[in-house]
CSV table of C-alpha atoms in Angstrom, one decimal:
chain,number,residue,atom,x,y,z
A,11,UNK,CA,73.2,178.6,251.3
A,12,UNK,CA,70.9,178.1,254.3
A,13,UNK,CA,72.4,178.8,257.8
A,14,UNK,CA,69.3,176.8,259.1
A,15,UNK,CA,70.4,174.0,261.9
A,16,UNK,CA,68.3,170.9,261.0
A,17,UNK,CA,65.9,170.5,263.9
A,18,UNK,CA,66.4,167.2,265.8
A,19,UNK,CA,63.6,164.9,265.3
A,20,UNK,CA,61.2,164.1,268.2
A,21,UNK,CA,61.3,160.5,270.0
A,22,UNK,CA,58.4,158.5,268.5
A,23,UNK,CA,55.8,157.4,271.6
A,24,UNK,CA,56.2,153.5,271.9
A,25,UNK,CA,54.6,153.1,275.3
A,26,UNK,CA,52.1,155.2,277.5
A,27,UNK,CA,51.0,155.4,281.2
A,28,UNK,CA,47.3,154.9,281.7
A,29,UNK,CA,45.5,156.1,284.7
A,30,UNK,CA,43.1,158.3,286.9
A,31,UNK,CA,45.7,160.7,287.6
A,32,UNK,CA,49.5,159.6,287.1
A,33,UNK,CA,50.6,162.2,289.6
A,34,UNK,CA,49.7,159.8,292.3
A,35,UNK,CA,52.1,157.4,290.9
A,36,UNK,CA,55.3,159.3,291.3
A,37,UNK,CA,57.4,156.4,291.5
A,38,UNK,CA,56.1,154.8,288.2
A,39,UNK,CA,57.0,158.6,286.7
A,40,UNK,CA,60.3,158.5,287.6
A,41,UNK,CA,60.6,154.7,286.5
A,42,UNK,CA,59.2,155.5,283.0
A,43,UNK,CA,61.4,158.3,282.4
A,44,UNK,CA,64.5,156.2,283.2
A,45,UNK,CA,63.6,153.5,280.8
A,46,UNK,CA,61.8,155.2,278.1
A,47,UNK,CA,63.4,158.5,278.6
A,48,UNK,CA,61.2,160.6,276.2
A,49,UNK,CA,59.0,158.4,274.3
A,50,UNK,CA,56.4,157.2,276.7
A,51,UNK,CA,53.2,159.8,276.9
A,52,UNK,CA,50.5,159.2,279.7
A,53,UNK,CA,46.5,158.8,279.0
A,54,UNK,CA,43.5,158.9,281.3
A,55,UNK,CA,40.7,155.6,281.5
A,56,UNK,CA,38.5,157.4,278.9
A,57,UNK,CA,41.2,158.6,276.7
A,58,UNK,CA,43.1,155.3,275.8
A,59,UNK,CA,40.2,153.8,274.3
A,60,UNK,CA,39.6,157.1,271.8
A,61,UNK,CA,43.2,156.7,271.9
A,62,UNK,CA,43.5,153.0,270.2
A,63,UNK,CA,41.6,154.1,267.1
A,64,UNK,CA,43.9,156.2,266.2
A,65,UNK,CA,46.7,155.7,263.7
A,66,UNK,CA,49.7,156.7,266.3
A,67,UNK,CA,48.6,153.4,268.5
A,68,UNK,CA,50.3,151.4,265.7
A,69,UNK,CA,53.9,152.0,267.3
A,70,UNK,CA,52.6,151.3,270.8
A,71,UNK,CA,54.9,148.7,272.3
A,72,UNK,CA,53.2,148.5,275.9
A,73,UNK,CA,51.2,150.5,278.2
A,74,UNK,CA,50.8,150.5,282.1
A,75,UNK,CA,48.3,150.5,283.6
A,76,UNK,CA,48.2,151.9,286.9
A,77,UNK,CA,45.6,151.5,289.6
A,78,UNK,CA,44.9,151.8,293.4
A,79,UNK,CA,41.7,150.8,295.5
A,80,UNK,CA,39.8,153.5,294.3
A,81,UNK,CA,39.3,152.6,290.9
A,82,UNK,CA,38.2,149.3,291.2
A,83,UNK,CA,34.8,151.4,290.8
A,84,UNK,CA,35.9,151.2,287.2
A,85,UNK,CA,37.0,147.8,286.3
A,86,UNK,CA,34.7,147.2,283.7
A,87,UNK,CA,35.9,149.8,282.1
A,88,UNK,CA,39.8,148.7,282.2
A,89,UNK,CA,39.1,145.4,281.3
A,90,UNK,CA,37.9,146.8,278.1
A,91,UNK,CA,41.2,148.9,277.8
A,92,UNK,CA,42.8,145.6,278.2
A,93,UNK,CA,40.9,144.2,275.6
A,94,UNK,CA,41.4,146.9,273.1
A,95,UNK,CA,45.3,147.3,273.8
A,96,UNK,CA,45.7,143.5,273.1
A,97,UNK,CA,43.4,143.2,269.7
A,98,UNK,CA,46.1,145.5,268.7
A,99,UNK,CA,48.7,143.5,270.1
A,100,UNK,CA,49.8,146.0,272.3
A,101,UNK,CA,51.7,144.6,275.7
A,102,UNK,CA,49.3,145.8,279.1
A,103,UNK,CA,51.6,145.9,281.8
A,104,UNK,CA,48.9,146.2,285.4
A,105,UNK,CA,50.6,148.7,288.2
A,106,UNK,CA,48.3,148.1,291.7
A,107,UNK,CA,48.2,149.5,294.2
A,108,UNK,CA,45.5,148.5,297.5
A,109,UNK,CA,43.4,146.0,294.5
A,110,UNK,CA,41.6,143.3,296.1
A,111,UNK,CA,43.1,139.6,294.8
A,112,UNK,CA,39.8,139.0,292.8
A,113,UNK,CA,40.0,142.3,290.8
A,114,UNK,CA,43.7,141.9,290.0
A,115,UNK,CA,42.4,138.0,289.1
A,116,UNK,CA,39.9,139.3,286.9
A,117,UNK,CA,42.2,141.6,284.9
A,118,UNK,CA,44.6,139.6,284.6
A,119,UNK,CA,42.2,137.4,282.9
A,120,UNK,CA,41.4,140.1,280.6
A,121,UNK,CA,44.9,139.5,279.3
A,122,UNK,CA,47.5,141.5,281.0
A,123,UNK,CA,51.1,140.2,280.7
A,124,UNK,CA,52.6,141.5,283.5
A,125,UNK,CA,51.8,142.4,287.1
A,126,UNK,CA,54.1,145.2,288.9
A,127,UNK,CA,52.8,146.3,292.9
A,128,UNK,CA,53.0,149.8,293.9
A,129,UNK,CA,54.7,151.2,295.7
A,130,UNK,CA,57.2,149.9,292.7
A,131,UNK,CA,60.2,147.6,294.2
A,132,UNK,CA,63.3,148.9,292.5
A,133,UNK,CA,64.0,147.7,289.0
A,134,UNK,CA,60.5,145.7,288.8
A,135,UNK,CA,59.5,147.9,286.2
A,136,UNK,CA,61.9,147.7,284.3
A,137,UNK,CA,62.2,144.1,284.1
A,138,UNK,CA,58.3,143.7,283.1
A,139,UNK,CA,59.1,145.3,280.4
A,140,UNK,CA,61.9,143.4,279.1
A,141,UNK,CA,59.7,140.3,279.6
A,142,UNK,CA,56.8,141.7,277.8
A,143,UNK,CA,59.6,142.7,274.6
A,144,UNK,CA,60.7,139.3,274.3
A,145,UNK,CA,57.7,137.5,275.1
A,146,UNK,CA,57.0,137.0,271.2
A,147,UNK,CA,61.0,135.4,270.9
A,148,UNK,CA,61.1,131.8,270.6
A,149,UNK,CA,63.2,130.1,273.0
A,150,UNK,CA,64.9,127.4,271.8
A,151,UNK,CA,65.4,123.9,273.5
A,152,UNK,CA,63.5,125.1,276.7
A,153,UNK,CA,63.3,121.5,278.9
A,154,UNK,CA,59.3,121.0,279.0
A,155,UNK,CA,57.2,118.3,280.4
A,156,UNK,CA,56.0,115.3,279.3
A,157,UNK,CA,53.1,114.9,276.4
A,158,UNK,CA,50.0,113.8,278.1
A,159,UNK,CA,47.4,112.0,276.5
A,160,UNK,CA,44.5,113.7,277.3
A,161,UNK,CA,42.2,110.8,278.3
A,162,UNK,CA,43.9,109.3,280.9
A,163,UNK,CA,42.2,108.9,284.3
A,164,UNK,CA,44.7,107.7,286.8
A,165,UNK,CA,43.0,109.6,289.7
A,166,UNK,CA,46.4,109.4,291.7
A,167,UNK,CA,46.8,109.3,295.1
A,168,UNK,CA,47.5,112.8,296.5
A,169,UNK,CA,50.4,113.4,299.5
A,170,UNK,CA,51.0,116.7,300.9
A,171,UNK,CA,53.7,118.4,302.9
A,172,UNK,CA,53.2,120.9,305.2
A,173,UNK,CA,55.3,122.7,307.4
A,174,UNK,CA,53.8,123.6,310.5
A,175,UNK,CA,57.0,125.6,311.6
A,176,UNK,CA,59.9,127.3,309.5
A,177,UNK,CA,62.8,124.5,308.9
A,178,UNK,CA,60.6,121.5,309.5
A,179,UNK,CA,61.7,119.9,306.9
A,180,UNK,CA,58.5,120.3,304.5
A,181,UNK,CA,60.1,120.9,301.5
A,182,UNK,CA,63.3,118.5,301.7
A,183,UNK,CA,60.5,115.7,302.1
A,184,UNK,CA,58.2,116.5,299.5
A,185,UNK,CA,61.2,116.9,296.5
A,186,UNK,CA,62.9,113.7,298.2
A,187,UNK,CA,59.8,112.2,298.8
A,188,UNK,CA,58.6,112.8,294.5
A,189,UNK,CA,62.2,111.6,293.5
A,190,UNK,CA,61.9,108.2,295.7
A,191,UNK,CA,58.5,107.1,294.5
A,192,UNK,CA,59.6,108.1,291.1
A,193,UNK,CA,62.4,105.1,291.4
A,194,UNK,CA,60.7,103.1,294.0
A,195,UNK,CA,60.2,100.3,291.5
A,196,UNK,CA,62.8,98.9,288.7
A,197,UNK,CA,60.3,97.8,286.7
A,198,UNK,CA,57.0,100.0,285.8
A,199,UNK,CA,57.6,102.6,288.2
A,200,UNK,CA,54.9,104.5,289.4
A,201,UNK,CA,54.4,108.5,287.4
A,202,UNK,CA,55.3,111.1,289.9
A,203,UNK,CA,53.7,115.1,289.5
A,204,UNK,CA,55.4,117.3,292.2
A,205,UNK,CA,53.4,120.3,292.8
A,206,UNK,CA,54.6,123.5,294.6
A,207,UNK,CA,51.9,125.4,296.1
A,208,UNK,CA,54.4,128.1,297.8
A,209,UNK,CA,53.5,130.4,295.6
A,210,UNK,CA,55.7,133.1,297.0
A,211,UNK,CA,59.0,131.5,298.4
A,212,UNK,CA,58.4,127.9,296.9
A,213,UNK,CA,61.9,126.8,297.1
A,214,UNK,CA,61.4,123.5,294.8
A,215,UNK,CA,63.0,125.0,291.6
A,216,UNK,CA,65.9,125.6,294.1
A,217,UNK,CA,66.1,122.1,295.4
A,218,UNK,CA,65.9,120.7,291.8
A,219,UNK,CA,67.9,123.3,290.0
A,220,UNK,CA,65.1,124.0,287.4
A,221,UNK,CA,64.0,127.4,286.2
A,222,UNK,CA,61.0,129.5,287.1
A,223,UNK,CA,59.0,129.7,284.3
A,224,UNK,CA,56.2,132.5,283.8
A,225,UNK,CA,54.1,129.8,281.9
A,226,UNK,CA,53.1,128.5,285.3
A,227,UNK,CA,51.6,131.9,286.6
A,228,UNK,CA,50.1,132.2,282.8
A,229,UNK,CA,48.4,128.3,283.6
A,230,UNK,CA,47.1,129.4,287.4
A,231,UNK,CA,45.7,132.8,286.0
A,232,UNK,CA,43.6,130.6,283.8
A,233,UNK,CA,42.8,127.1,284.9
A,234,UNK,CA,39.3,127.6,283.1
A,235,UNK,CA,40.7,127.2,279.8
A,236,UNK,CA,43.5,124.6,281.0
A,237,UNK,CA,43.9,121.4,279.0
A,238,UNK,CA,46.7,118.8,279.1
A,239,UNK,CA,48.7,120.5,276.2
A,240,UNK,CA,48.7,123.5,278.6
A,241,UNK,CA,49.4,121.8,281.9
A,242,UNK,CA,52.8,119.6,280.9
A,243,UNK,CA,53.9,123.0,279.0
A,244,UNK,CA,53.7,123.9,282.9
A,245,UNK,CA,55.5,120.8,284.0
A,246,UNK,CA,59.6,120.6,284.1
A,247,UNK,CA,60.9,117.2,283.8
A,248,UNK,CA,64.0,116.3,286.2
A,249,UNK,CA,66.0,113.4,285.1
A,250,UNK,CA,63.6,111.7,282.8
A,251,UNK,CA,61.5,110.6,285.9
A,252,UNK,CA,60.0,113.1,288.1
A,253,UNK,CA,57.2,115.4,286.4
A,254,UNK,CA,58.1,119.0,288.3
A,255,UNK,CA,55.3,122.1,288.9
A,256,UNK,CA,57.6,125.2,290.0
A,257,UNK,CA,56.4,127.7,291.7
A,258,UNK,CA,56.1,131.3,289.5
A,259,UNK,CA,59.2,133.1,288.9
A,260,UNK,CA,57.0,136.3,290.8
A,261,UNK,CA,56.2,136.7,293.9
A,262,UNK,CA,51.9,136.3,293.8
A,263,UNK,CA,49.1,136.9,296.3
A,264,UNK,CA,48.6,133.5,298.2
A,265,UNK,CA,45.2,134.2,297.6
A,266,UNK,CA,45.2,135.6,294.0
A,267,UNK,CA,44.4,131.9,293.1
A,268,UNK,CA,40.9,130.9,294.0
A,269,UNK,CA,39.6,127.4,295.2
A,270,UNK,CA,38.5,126.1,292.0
A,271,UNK,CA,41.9,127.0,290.1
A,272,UNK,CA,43.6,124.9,292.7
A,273,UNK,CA,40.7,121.7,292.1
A,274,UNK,CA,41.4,122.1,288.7
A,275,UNK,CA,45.2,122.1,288.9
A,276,UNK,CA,44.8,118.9,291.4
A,277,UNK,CA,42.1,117.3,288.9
A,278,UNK,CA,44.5,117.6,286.0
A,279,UNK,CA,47.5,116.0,288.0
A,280,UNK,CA,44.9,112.9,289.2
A,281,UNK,CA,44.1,112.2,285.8
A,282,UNK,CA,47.8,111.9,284.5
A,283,UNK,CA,50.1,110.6,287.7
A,284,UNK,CA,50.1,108.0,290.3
A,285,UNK,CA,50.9,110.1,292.6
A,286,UNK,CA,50.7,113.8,293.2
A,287,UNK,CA,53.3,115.2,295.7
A,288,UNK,CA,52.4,119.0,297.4
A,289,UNK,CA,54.9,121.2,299.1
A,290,UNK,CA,52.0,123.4,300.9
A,291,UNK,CA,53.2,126.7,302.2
A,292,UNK,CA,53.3,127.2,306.0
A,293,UNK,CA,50.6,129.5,305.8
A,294,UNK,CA,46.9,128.7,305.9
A,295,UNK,CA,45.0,130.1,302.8
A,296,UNK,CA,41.0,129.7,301.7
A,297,UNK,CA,42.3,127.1,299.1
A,298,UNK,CA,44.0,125.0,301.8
A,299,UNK,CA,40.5,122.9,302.5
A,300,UNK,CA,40.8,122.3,298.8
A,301,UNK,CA,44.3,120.5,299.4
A,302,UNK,CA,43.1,118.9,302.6
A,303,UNK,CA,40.2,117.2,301.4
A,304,UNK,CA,41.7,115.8,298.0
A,305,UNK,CA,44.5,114.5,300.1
A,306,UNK,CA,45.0,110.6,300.4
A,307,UNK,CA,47.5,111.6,302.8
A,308,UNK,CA,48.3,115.0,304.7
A,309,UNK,CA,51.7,115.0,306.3
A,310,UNK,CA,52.3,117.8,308.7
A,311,UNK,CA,56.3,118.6,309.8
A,312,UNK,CA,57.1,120.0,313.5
A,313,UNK,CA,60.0,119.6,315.1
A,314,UNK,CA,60.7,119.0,319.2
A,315,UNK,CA,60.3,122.3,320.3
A,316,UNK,CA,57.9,124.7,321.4
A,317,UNK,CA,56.9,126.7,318.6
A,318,UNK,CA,56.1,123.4,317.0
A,319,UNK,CA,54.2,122.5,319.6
A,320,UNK,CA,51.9,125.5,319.8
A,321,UNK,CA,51.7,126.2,316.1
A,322,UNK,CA,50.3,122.3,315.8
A,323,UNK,CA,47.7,123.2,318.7
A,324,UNK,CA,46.4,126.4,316.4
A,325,UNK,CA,46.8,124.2,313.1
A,326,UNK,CA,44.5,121.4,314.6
A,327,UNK,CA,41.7,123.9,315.9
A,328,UNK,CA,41.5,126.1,313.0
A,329,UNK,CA,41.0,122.5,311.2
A,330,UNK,CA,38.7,121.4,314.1
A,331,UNK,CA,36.6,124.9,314.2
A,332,UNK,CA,36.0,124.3,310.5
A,333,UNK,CA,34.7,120.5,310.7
A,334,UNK,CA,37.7,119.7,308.5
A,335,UNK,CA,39.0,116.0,307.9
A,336,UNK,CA,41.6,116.4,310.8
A,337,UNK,CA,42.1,112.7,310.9
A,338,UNK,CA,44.0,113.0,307.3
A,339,UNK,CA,46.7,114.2,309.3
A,340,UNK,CA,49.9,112.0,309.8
A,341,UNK,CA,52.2,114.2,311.5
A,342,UNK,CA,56.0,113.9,311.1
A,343,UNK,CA,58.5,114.8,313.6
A,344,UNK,CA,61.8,116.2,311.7
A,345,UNK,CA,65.3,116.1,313.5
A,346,UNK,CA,64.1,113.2,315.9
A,347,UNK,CA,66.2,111.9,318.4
A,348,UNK,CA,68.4,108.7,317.7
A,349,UNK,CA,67.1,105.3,319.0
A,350,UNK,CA,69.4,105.5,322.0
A,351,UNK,CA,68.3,108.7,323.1
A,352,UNK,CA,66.0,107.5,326.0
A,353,UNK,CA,65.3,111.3,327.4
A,354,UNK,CA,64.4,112.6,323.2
A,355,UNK,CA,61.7,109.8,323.3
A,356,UNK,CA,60.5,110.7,326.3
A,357,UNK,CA,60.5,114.1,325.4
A,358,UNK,CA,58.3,113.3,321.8
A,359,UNK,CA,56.0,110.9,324.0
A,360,UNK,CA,55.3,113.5,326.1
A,361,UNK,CA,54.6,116.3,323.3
A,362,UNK,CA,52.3,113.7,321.6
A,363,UNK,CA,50.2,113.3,324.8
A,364,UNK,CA,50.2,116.9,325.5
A,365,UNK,CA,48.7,117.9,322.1
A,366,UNK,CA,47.0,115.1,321.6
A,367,UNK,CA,48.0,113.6,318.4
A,368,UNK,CA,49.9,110.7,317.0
A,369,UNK,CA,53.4,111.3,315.7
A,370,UNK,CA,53.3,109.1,313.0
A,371,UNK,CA,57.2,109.2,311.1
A,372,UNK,CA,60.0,110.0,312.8
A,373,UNK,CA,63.0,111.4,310.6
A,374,UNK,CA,66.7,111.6,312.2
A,375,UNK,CA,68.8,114.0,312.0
A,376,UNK,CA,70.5,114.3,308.3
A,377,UNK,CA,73.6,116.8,309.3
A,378,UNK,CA,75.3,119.4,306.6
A,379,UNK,CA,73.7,116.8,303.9
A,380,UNK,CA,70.7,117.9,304.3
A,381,UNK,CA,71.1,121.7,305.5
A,382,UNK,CA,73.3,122.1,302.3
A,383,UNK,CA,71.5,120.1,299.9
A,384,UNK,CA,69.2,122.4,298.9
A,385,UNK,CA,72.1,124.4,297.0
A,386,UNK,CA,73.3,121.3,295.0
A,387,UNK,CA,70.3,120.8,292.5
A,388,UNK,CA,70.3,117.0,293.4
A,389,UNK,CA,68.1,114.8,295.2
A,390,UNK,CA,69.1,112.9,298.3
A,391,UNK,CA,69.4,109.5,296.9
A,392,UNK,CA,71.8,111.3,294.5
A,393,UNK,CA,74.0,113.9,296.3
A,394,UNK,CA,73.9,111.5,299.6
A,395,UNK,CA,72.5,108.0,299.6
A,396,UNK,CA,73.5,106.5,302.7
A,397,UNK,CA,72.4,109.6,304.3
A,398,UNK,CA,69.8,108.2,307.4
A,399,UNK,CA,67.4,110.9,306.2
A,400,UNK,CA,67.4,109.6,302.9
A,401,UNK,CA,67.0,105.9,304.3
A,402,UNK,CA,64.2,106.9,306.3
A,403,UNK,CA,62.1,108.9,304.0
A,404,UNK,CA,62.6,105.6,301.1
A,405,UNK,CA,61.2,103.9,303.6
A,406,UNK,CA,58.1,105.9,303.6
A,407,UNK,CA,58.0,105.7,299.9
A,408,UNK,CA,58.0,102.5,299.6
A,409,UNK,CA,55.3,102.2,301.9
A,410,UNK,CA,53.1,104.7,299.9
A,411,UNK,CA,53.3,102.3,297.1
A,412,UNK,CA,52.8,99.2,298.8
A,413,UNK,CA,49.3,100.9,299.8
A,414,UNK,CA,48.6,102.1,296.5
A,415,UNK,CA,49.4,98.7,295.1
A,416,UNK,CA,47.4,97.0,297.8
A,417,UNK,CA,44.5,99.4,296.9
A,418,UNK,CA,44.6,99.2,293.4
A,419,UNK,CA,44.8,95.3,293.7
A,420,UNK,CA,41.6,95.3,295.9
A,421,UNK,CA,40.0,96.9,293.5
């Protein structure tokens, strides 16, 4: 008999690093080693495409792809190892470091699932690539958006909301504001789209309790190929009313999205809604003249303070410097002193005069409704109806669509 110890058989390589050097991406290393223990391999730029027509790239599951600023030299030559990895259905999972927003944009187009930054946040890794293994699984009964018919031409009117300070108020009046036109009419209500444009802490899936999907960032990466099928696969539907854009379950580059996606995105919402609501983030981007001159009407949030007050002064000058349509703006004043409060009144008079501008809304003060809403899931004219905030901003809906009406009559 043979005294021989069968040898233990080695890991089969499912997954491989690809880059200049991988030494320079320590952390990934380490990363890769904890969740593939032994059967991941690493490759050079040249040596993954020799690599692919080989028999052993069969049982690839996923490779990453890691980068900094100096090889963006060579992108032409990892969109092509992009290419190759996904004719043979093999997962690309981009690790950056230092890239520019337009090369990660144009590799991404290319086909990458997943995006990772370096230096690696803990457990990011890992999580890309338990996205990118069940990315092929079905889900079942996943709430989408409405089918829309892709010849309508609505061209909708567009409102935006944007915060000109932190706590303003921007996002509790855009969602509020989408669910009150939704039902501002019993009969033939007008379609709602609600758009959030926060890419990195949009906080409307919050306000809504509806999921982050990664469909949305999939739709954004490619707005050149986006039809109506893929845009209300994009939308979430709340209550059977409100159409619902969430902002991607990552956190993206405000700018990783150009000027022309976001046209596209806005086109696409004209065609198929009344009206197109915008939570804006607080931060100016070089799509935000997009948003400002496809606006019907551009409401701005501040509250009575200072910072409000000098971050409207810088907000209306870089508008003014660029020859933008300032006069779009309609500038809202959140918290806002009760009627009876002679010295608040004064107090907004004077902060009007001072910066030069015309306060246009007023909202009061909702109390604990309002700084705790945004954890119930609900709308105000659900989770607090006689709320004065809620009053006020159905108010302002109803206006909207008596102007829309009004137009669409003169017409």
């Amino acid at each position: 008999m043979s005294s021989v110890m069968p040898q233990p058989e080695t890991a089969p390589i499912v997954a491989c690093t690809i880059s200049r050097d991988v030494q320079n991406f320590d952390l990934l290393i380490e990363d890769m080693e904890t969740a593939m223990g032994e059967s991941w391999g690493d490759l050079g730029f040249a040596e993954a495409l020799a690599f692919f027509g080989q028999p052993e790239a069969s049982a690839m599951e996923f490779v990453a792809l890691a980068m900094d600023d100096i090889d963006e030299d060579n992108l032409v030559l990892m969109g092509e190892i992009i290419v190759q990895a996904k004719k043979r259905d093999i997962k690309v999972i981009l690790i950056a470091e230092d890239m520019t927003p337009a090369s990660l944009h144009s590799l991404l187009r290319k086909g990458a699932d997943e995006f990772v930054p370096y230096p690696l946040p803990e457990g990011e890794l890992q999580q890309a690539i338990d996205r990118v293994r069940t990315a092929d699984v079905p889900v079942v009964s996943e709430p989408t958006g409405p089918q829309l018919k892709s010849g309508a031409n609505k061209q909708g009117a567009v409102i935006v909301c944007h915060g000109l300070a932190g706590g303003t108020g921007a996002t509790t009046l855009a969602v509020n504001l989408g669910w009150e036109l939704a039902n501002v009419a019993s009969d033939n209500a007008p379609s709602v789209c609600l758009l959030d444009f926060d890419l990195q802490f949009g906080a409307i899936s919050t306000f809504l309790d509806l999921a982050r999907r990664d469909v949305v960032y999939e739709m954004l990466s490619d707005t050149e190929s986006m039809d109506s099928d893929m845009f209300s696969q994009a939308l979430l539907t709340f209550e059977d009313k409100l159409q619902v854009l969430t902002a991607p379950g990552d956190m993206l580059p405000l700018d990783l999205i150009s000027p022309e996606d976001i046209q596209r995105v806005l086109d696409m919402a004209r065609n198929h809604f009344d009206f197109v609501v915008i939570d804006m983030p607080s931060t100016l981007v070089h799509w935000s003249e997009t948003v400002l001159t496809a606006a019907h009407v551009y409401f701005a949030t501040l509250e009575l303070d200072m910072r409000s007050a000098q971050n409207t002064m810088r907000f209306k000058r870089a508008l003014q410097s660029e020859e933008l349509p300032v006069e779009k703006l309609r500038y809202v004043m959140n918290r806002a002193p009760k009627f009876t409060d002679l010295s608040g009144k004064s107090r907004i008079k004077r902060m009007a005069e001072s910066l030069d501008i015309s306060i246009d809304v007023q909202l009061p003060d909702g109390g604990k409704p309002i700084t705790q809403g945004a954890d119930h899931g609900l709308p105000l004219a659900t989770s607090a109806p006689k709320n004065p905030l809620r009053r006020e901003i159905a108010k302002l809906a109803a206006s909207l669509h008596e102007i829309k009406d009004d137009q669409a009559n003169a017409a």
